Tab-separated table of C-alpha atoms in Angstrom:
chain	number	residue	atom	x	y	z
A	1	UNK	CA	-0.149	-0.271	0.270
A	2	UNK	CA	1.429	3.511	-0.999
A	3	UNK	CA	0.878	4.671	2.551
A	4	UNK	CA	2.891	2.215	4.189
A	5	UNK	CA	5.900	2.609	1.390
A	6	UNK	CA	5.583	6.319	1.826
A	7	UNK	CA	6.021	6.063	6.098
A	8	UNK	CA	8.911	3.487	4.815
A	9	UNK	CA	11.018	5.976	2.631
A	10	UNK	CA	10.245	9.526	4.725
A	11	UNK	CA	11.852	7.326	7.767
A	12	UNK	CA	14.941	6.330	5.374
A	13	UNK	CA	15.674	9.289	4.078
A	14	UNK	CA	16.512	10.963	7.451
A	15	UNK	CA	17.709	7.453	9.805
A	16	UNK	CA	17.392	7.505	13.375
A	17	UNK	CA	17.548	5.290	16.049
A	18	UNK	CA	14.771	3.080	17.511
A	19	UNK	CA	14.298	1.317	20.466
A	20	UNK	CA	13.002	-2.252	21.354
A	21	UNK	CA	12.069	-3.246	24.462
A	22	UNK	CA	11.056	-6.615	23.459
A	23	UNK	CA	13.879	-8.111	22.078
A	24	UNK	CA	13.523	-11.689	22.484
A	25	UNK	CA	10.164	-11.900	20.849
A	26	UNK	CA	9.557	-13.459	17.717
A	27	UNK	CA	7.878	-10.724	15.581
A	28	UNK	CA	9.956	-8.074	17.285
A	29	UNK	CA	13.168	-9.828	15.091
A	30	UNK	CA	11.450	-10.251	11.969
A	31	UNK	CA	10.331	-6.798	11.961
A	32	UNK	CA	13.506	-5.731	13.033
A	33	UNK	CA	15.253	-7.873	10.457
A	34	UNK	CA	13.027	-5.955	7.761
A	35	UNK	CA	13.655	-2.418	9.222
A	36	UNK	CA	17.462	-3.279	8.924
A	37	UNK	CA	17.666	-4.772	5.725
A	38	UNK	CA	15.819	-1.861	4.480
A	39	UNK	CA	17.802	0.503	5.783
A	40	UNK	CA	14.990	2.117	7.938
A	41	UNK	CA	16.642	3.044	10.964
A	42	UNK	CA	19.089	1.878	13.658
A	43	UNK	CA	17.565	-0.271	16.245
A	44	UNK	CA	18.901	-0.905	19.530
A	45	UNK	CA	17.407	-4.434	21.348
A	46	UNK	CA	16.398	-5.055	24.562
A	47	UNK	CA	16.695	-8.475	27.054
A	48	UNK	CA	19.245	-10.621	27.423
A	49	UNK	CA	21.938	-10.581	24.928
A	50	UNK	CA	22.937	-14.174	24.781
A	51	UNK	CA	19.358	-15.308	24.407
A	52	UNK	CA	18.331	-12.790	21.062
A	53	UNK	CA	21.155	-14.342	19.545
A	54	UNK	CA	20.101	-17.824	20.319
A	55	UNK	CA	16.701	-16.314	19.096
A	56	UNK	CA	18.420	-14.962	15.942
A	57	UNK	CA	20.155	-17.158	14.765
A	58	UNK	CA	17.733	-20.180	15.875
A	59	UNK	CA	15.588	-18.196	13.292
A	60	UNK	CA	17.756	-17.359	10.628
A	61	UNK	CA	17.402	-13.257	10.949
A	62	UNK	CA	20.164	-11.379	10.643
A	63	UNK	CA	20.615	-8.718	13.271
A	64	UNK	CA	22.908	-6.578	11.182
A	65	UNK	CA	24.670	-3.629	13.706
A	66	UNK	CA	21.849	-3.960	15.542
A	67	UNK	CA	22.711	-3.251	19.849
A	68	UNK	CA	21.953	-5.193	22.416
A	69	UNK	CA	21.591	-4.312	26.332
A	70	UNK	CA	20.518	-6.124	29.404
A	71	UNK	CA	18.921	-3.833	31.405
A	72	UNK	CA	19.922	-6.218	34.224
A	73	UNK	CA	23.889	-5.745	33.869
A	74	UNK	CA	24.088	-2.593	31.940
A	75	UNK	CA	26.642	-0.100	32.974
A	76	UNK	CA	23.727	2.403	32.147
A	77	UNK	CA	21.533	0.840	35.274
A	78	UNK	CA	23.072	3.261	38.019
A	79	UNK	CA	22.525	6.313	36.330
A	80	UNK	CA	19.618	5.464	34.831
A	81	UNK	CA	17.641	4.806	38.474
A	82	UNK	CA	19.557	7.800	39.793
A	83	UNK	CA	17.361	9.713	37.083
A	84	UNK	CA	14.366	8.126	37.938
A	85	UNK	CA	14.986	8.288	41.798
A	86	UNK	CA	15.098	12.282	41.395
A	87	UNK	CA	11.854	12.601	38.785
A	88	UNK	CA	9.954	10.418	41.438
A	89	UNK	CA	10.889	11.601	44.493
A	90	UNK	CA	8.030	13.586	44.546
A	91	UNK	CA	6.617	9.644	44.796
A	92	UNK	CA	8.563	8.635	47.752
A	93	UNK	CA	11.113	6.475	44.954
A	94	UNK	CA	14.557	6.156	46.803
A	95	UNK	CA	17.471	5.260	44.191
A	96	UNK	CA	17.306	1.561	45.892
A	97	UNK	CA	13.674	1.058	44.178
A	98	UNK	CA	14.596	2.960	41.265
A	99	UNK	CA	17.485	0.306	40.578
A	100	UNK	CA	14.687	-2.156	40.726
A	101	UNK	CA	12.248	-0.467	38.333
A	102	UNK	CA	14.480	0.613	36.285
A	103	UNK	CA	15.932	-2.859	34.795
A	104	UNK	CA	12.466	-3.433	33.726
A	105	UNK	CA	12.701	-2.920	29.792
A	106	UNK	CA	10.366	-0.224	28.987
A	107	UNK	CA	11.568	2.091	31.921
A	108	UNK	CA	14.522	1.313	30.710
A	109	UNK	CA	13.689	1.763	26.798
A	110	UNK	CA	11.742	5.019	28.051
A	111	UNK	CA	15.124	6.287	29.936
A	112	UNK	CA	16.868	5.595	26.752
A	113	UNK	CA	15.109	7.842	25.019
A	114	UNK	CA	14.708	10.685	26.806
A	115	UNK	CA	18.498	10.091	27.635
A	116	UNK	CA	18.755	11.020	23.519
A	117	UNK	CA	20.506	7.284	23.534
A	118	UNK	CA	17.913	6.572	21.102
A	119	UNK	CA	15.311	9.252	19.443
A	120	UNK	CA	12.066	6.833	20.034
A	121	UNK	CA	10.547	3.393	21.027
A	122	UNK	CA	8.476	1.105	20.199
A	123	UNK	CA	6.729	-1.659	22.789
A	124	UNK	CA	3.804	-3.656	23.492
A	125	UNK	CA	3.672	-6.949	21.214
A	126	UNK	CA	3.632	-8.615	24.630
A	127	UNK	CA	3.044	-6.098	26.821
A	128	UNK	CA	-0.124	-3.958	28.318
A	129	UNK	CA	-0.673	-0.262	27.014
A	130	UNK	CA	-0.643	0.806	30.904
A	131	UNK	CA	3.239	-1.518	31.261
A	132	UNK	CA	4.166	0.478	27.775
A	133	UNK	CA	3.150	4.166	28.164
A	134	UNK	CA	2.919	4.318	32.031
A	135	UNK	CA	6.719	5.007	32.093
A	136	UNK	CA	6.788	8.284	29.643
A	137	UNK	CA	3.909	9.534	31.228
A	138	UNK	CA	6.286	9.305	34.183
A	139	UNK	CA	9.636	10.084	32.638
A	140	UNK	CA	9.013	12.204	29.078
A	141	UNK	CA	5.951	13.676	30.190
A	142	UNK	CA	3.335	15.707	27.531
A	143	UNK	CA	4.668	18.657	25.648
A	144	UNK	CA	4.310	22.086	26.845
A	145	UNK	CA	1.247	23.073	24.909
A	146	UNK	CA	-0.707	19.457	25.073
A	147	UNK	CA	-2.930	18.670	28.593
A	148	UNK	CA	-3.172	15.126	27.640
A	149	UNK	CA	-1.583	12.172	25.730
A	150	UNK	CA	-3.819	10.855	22.902
A	151	UNK	CA	-3.833	8.531	20.194
A	152	UNK	CA	-5.123	8.474	16.139
A	153	UNK	CA	-5.381	5.322	13.940
A	154	UNK	CA	-4.127	5.466	10.187
A	155	UNK	CA	-7.125	3.820	8.811
A	156	UNK	CA	-5.933	3.057	5.134
A	157	UNK	CA	-9.205	2.432	2.925
A	158	UNK	CA	-9.325	1.363	-0.673
A	159	UNK	CA	-8.978	4.998	-1.774
A	160	UNK	CA	-8.290	6.985	0.984
A	161	UNK	CA	-6.421	7.337	4.300
A	162	UNK	CA	-8.402	8.835	7.696
A	163	UNK	CA	-6.879	9.427	10.651
A	164	UNK	CA	-9.430	8.124	13.711
A	165	UNK	CA	-8.813	9.787	17.444
A	166	UNK	CA	-8.941	8.864	20.183
A	167	UNK	CA	-9.389	5.318	20.094
A	168	UNK	CA	-6.783	3.651	22.649
A	169	UNK	CA	-6.326	6.279	25.854
A	170	UNK	CA	-8.888	8.005	27.407
A	171	UNK	CA	-12.420	6.912	27.808
A	172	UNK	CA	-14.045	9.659	28.168
A	173	UNK	CA	-12.500	13.622	28.126
A	174	UNK	CA	-14.008	16.498	28.616
A	175	UNK	CA	-14.404	19.343	26.433
A	176	UNK	CA	-11.321	20.459	27.003
A	177	UNK	CA	-9.565	17.660	26.362
A	178	UNK	CA	-11.428	16.274	23.347
A	179	UNK	CA	-10.306	19.798	22.014
A	180	UNK	CA	-7.192	18.805	22.164
A	181	UNK	CA	-7.393	15.600	20.808
A	182	UNK	CA	-8.911	17.607	17.721
A	183	UNK	CA	-5.695	19.744	18.189
A	184	UNK	CA	-3.212	17.116	17.951
A	185	UNK	CA	-4.904	14.394	15.780
A	186	UNK	CA	-5.065	17.369	13.087
A	187	UNK	CA	-1.005	17.842	13.762
A	188	UNK	CA	-0.250	14.451	13.287
A	189	UNK	CA	-2.600	14.028	9.751
A	190	UNK	CA	-0.557	17.183	8.687
A	191	UNK	CA	3.105	15.170	9.697
A	192	UNK	CA	1.848	12.277	7.892
A	193	UNK	CA	0.459	13.948	4.379
A	194	UNK	CA	-3.019	13.949	5.075
A	195	UNK	CA	-4.478	17.395	4.666
A	196	UNK	CA	-6.317	17.797	8.532
A	197	UNK	CA	-10.598	17.876	7.345
A	198	UNK	CA	-11.529	17.985	11.538
A	199	UNK	CA	-14.989	16.137	12.009
A	200	UNK	CA	-16.178	16.389	15.768
A	201	UNK	CA	-18.747	12.977	15.504
A	202	UNK	CA	-22.019	12.460	17.415
A	203	UNK	CA	-25.109	11.334	17.299
A	204	UNK	CA	-26.584	14.656	15.992
A	205	UNK	CA	-25.863	16.833	13.267
A	206	UNK	CA	-25.440	20.284	13.434
A	207	UNK	CA	-28.123	22.271	15.645
A	208	UNK	CA	-31.030	19.243	15.050
A	209	UNK	CA	-30.102	17.561	18.133
A	210	UNK	CA	-29.603	17.954	21.906
A	211	UNK	CA	-28.026	16.758	25.209
A	212	UNK	CA	-25.305	16.606	27.425
A	213	UNK	CA	-23.096	14.360	24.883
A	214	UNK	CA	-24.196	16.932	22.159
A	215	UNK	CA	-23.447	19.620	24.161
A	216	UNK	CA	-19.945	18.683	24.685
A	217	UNK	CA	-19.242	17.561	20.937
A	218	UNK	CA	-20.570	21.526	20.564
A	219	UNK	CA	-17.896	22.959	23.268
A	220	UNK	CA	-15.034	21.232	21.915
A	221	UNK	CA	-16.045	23.013	18.116
A	222	UNK	CA	-15.770	26.074	19.328
A	223	UNK	CA	-12.634	25.852	21.589
A	224	UNK	CA	-10.752	24.319	18.923
A	225	UNK	CA	-11.940	26.956	16.306
A	226	UNK	CA	-11.270	29.895	19.474
A	227	UNK	CA	-7.220	28.154	19.788
A	228	UNK	CA	-6.882	26.867	15.642
A	229	UNK	CA	-8.829	29.055	14.078
A	230	UNK	CA	-6.665	27.967	11.011
A	231	UNK	CA	-7.894	24.576	11.458
A	232	UNK	CA	-11.341	23.347	9.014
A	233	UNK	CA	-13.617	22.148	11.510
A	234	UNK	CA	-17.662	20.236	11.892
A	235	UNK	CA	-19.418	19.366	14.547
A	236	UNK	CA	-21.063	18.111	16.266
A	237	UNK	CA	-21.458	16.166	13.074
A	238	UNK	CA	-22.706	12.217	12.648
A	239	UNK	CA	-20.225	9.818	10.588
A	240	UNK	CA	-22.041	9.370	7.117
A	241	UNK	CA	-22.900	13.660	6.584
A	242	UNK	CA	-18.942	13.427	7.959
A	243	UNK	CA	-17.849	11.207	5.019
A	244	UNK	CA	-20.174	11.186	2.466
A	245	UNK	CA	-21.085	13.808	0.004
A	246	UNK	CA	-24.604	13.383	-0.908
A	247	UNK	CA	-25.180	12.551	2.775
A	248	UNK	CA	-23.950	16.036	3.477
A	249	UNK	CA	-25.311	18.471	1.031
A	250	UNK	CA	-28.544	17.160	2.939
A	251	UNK	CA	-28.140	17.472	6.357
A	252	UNK	CA	-25.325	20.183	6.369
A	253	UNK	CA	-24.917	22.232	2.856
A	254	UNK	CA	-22.731	24.191	2.653
A	255	UNK	CA	-19.940	22.888	5.041
A	256	UNK	CA	-16.486	23.129	3.910
A	257	UNK	CA	-15.622	19.877	5.775
A	258	UNK	CA	-19.298	17.433	5.588
A	259	UNK	CA	-18.820	15.252	3.177
A	260	UNK	CA	-14.182	15.470	2.720
A	261	UNK	CA	-13.650	15.272	6.346
A	262	UNK	CA	-10.196	13.239	7.004
A	263	UNK	CA	-10.143	13.650	10.709
A	264	UNK	CA	-12.361	11.827	12.735
A	265	UNK	CA	-12.682	12.369	16.272
A	266	UNK	CA	-15.319	10.175	18.490
A	267	UNK	CA	-16.445	11.643	21.517
A	268	UNK	CA	-15.258	8.686	23.855
A	269	UNK	CA	-13.362	5.676	23.736
A	270	UNK	CA	-16.060	2.832	23.499
A	271	UNK	CA	-17.201	4.609	20.835
A	272	UNK	CA	-13.511	4.924	18.817
A	273	UNK	CA	-12.483	2.092	19.590
A	274	UNK	CA	-15.250	-0.169	18.412
A	275	UNK	CA	-16.040	1.809	14.821
A	276	UNK	CA	-12.178	1.367	14.495
A	277	UNK	CA	-12.000	-1.891	14.879
A	278	UNK	CA	-15.516	-2.440	12.986
A	279	UNK	CA	-14.370	-0.725	9.711
A	280	UNK	CA	-10.790	-2.704	10.411
A	281	UNK	CA	-12.416	-6.195	9.689
A	282	UNK	CA	-15.923	-5.393	8.024
A	283	UNK	CA	-14.203	-2.973	5.192
A	284	UNK	CA	-11.104	-4.777	5.143
A	285	UNK	CA	-9.215	-1.146	6.489
A	286	UNK	CA	-6.101	-1.826	7.085
A	287	UNK	CA	-5.763	0.191	10.787
A	288	UNK	CA	-2.007	2.092	11.338
A	289	UNK	CA	-2.077	2.796	14.776
A	290	UNK	CA	-2.069	3.194	18.067
A	291	UNK	CA	0.363	6.888	16.977
A	292	UNK	CA	0.725	8.031	20.522
A	293	UNK	CA	1.322	12.095	20.546
A	294	UNK	CA	1.027	14.992	23.254
A	295	UNK	CA	4.486	13.076	24.592
A	296	UNK	CA	7.720	15.206	24.317
A	297	UNK	CA	9.180	12.695	22.581
A	298	UNK	CA	8.233	9.248	20.387
A	299	UNK	CA	7.185	6.981	22.346
A	300	UNK	CA	4.530	3.925	20.482
A	301	UNK	CA	2.457	1.292	21.653
A	302	UNK	CA	2.189	-2.175	19.653
A	303	UNK	CA	-1.161	-4.402	20.114
A	304	UNK	CA	-0.520	-7.850	21.294
A	305	UNK	CA	-1.475	-9.443	18.438
A	306	UNK	CA	0.580	-7.136	16.363
A	307	UNK	CA	2.143	-8.615	12.770
A	308	UNK	CA	4.888	-8.223	11.704
A	309	UNK	CA	4.173	-5.959	9.105
A	310	UNK	CA	2.571	-3.515	11.979
A	311	UNK	CA	5.994	-3.571	14.075
A	312	UNK	CA	7.187	-2.747	11.037
A	313	UNK	CA	4.703	0.430	10.346
A	314	UNK	CA	4.741	1.548	13.840
A	315	UNK	CA	8.668	1.568	13.684
A	316	UNK	CA	8.934	3.451	10.309
A	317	UNK	CA	5.934	6.272	12.207
A	318	UNK	CA	8.334	6.724	15.419
A	319	UNK	CA	10.958	7.278	13.318
A	320	UNK	CA	9.924	9.752	11.066
A	321	UNK	CA	7.935	11.375	14.611
A	322	UNK	CA	11.568	11.775	16.049
A	323	UNK	CA	12.557	13.567	12.640
A	324	UNK	CA	10.046	16.391	13.639
A	325	UNK	CA	11.528	16.524	17.311
A	326	UNK	CA	13.314	19.755	18.451
A	327	UNK	CA	16.762	19.047	18.389
A	328	UNK	CA	18.863	18.722	21.151
A	329	UNK	CA	22.865	17.513	22.149
A	330	UNK	CA	22.707	14.009	22.563
A	331	UNK	CA	25.541	11.433	23.916
A	332	UNK	CA	27.444	9.023	21.742
A	333	UNK	CA	24.788	6.651	20.325
A	334	UNK	CA	26.928	3.472	20.880
A	335	UNK	CA	27.263	3.301	24.374
A	336	UNK	CA	30.207	1.320	26.241
A	337	UNK	CA	26.959	-1.492	27.332
A	338	UNK	CA	25.469	-1.967	23.860
A	339	UNK	CA	27.157	-4.503	21.984
A	340	UNK	CA	27.139	-5.174	17.921
A	341	UNK	CA	25.601	-8.695	17.255
A	342	UNK	CA	27.064	-10.699	14.785
A	343	UNK	CA	26.063	-11.661	12.098
A	344	UNK	CA	24.668	-15.622	12.037
A	345	UNK	CA	26.120	-18.486	10.576
A	346	UNK	CA	23.843	-20.260	8.204
A	347	UNK	CA	21.198	-22.264	9.621
A	348	UNK	CA	20.190	-25.823	8.532
A	349	UNK	CA	16.936	-25.847	10.001
A	350	UNK	CA	14.594	-23.470	11.528
A	351	UNK	CA	14.193	-24.106	15.033
A	352	UNK	CA	11.163	-21.633	16.368
A	353	UNK	CA	10.321	-21.951	19.967
A	354	UNK	CA	7.773	-20.823	22.494
A	355	UNK	CA	8.858	-17.137	23.124
A	356	UNK	CA	10.389	-16.564	27.085
A	357	UNK	CA	8.060	-13.557	28.751
A	358	UNK	CA	9.865	-10.940	29.702
A	359	UNK	CA	11.529	-10.335	33.316
A	360	UNK	CA	9.766	-7.547	34.642
A	361	UNK	CA	10.782	-5.235	37.591
A	362	UNK	CA	9.256	-6.979	41.294
A	363	UNK	CA	8.940	-3.842	42.395
A	364	UNK	CA	7.019	-0.503	40.967
A	365	UNK	CA	6.721	2.433	42.402
A	366	UNK	CA	2.759	3.730	43.772
A	367	UNK	CA	0.768	5.677	41.230
A	368	UNK	CA	-2.197	4.840	39.243
A	369	UNK	CA	-2.684	2.335	36.107
A	370	UNK	CA	-3.631	4.948	32.573
A	371	UNK	CA	-6.563	3.443	32.126
A	372	UNK	CA	-6.590	1.890	27.994
A	373	UNK	CA	-9.062	0.001	25.291
A	374	UNK	CA	-7.426	-3.704	25.435
A	375	UNK	CA	-6.694	-3.671	21.568
């Protein structure tokens, strides 16, 4: 598909380094081979180095010059523990507790991104959304202009690409948060070549209905118009009026968005998550995402059912997001604890074993779990 091809080409044009915490997962290793063979980005894989090498060799996978880091034995663990303890001191996190926490691959990978040792992170093929994005909330945090972290899916249809948000993170956003999601989603759409025309979805179009749910969408639409008068937006509007010109001509004639919307903002997670899955499964659309937005640096989450191509796409998206990040001084890319991977000898047969679950930290700092959709 052209959209997927364009992602790989854009990432290749300005190569970045992406850290993959799930280094022993079979799908991640296959995706890494594709990314390296196509020159999409540089990679760091986390996990026991010997286990990663053996798994790759058993699968006949060439990891080229990827870097391997085992968080449990890395020279970075001490400094990362000090940095994490300082960040979470207000929560009572000691250096001793932080030392345990940063051995978790997702915390370790997030700290690599924060410290400039990687440009972005992709995880979630065997971890929950909460386990993947909680470290980013705690360490990387949101951009100054963003009040929340949200997500979009790129829905690749036969003749166009639509952007759906938020379908993965925020259960029931209020009007202020919904406006933030719309603005973030428009920026993400533009970043990936989709001209943003925003539809704020509801069960009512225009002034035809009333009620608390409709009023929330109407208020969010007004907030977007006030904050970003340059954006084309319509709401409240029903899905059919948003995407079908013949329906738009009847329900909302004269609108510059109705019938040709490209960014569709759902009023809550229940609606958004079910709609993207319905379109994906029933209309044969390719769903690329979720793509997280609102973080200072790119971290993206995979579905635990992600295919190899899904991982490849998400890594490419993360690399492109990193290209747009503010330029800052970064430490050297290769740390002494990063081991280059020797090329495996040719294998006479493939041995595919059970994938061991990643080892997690035994203790975690106090704090709530971010709510999520079970994708």
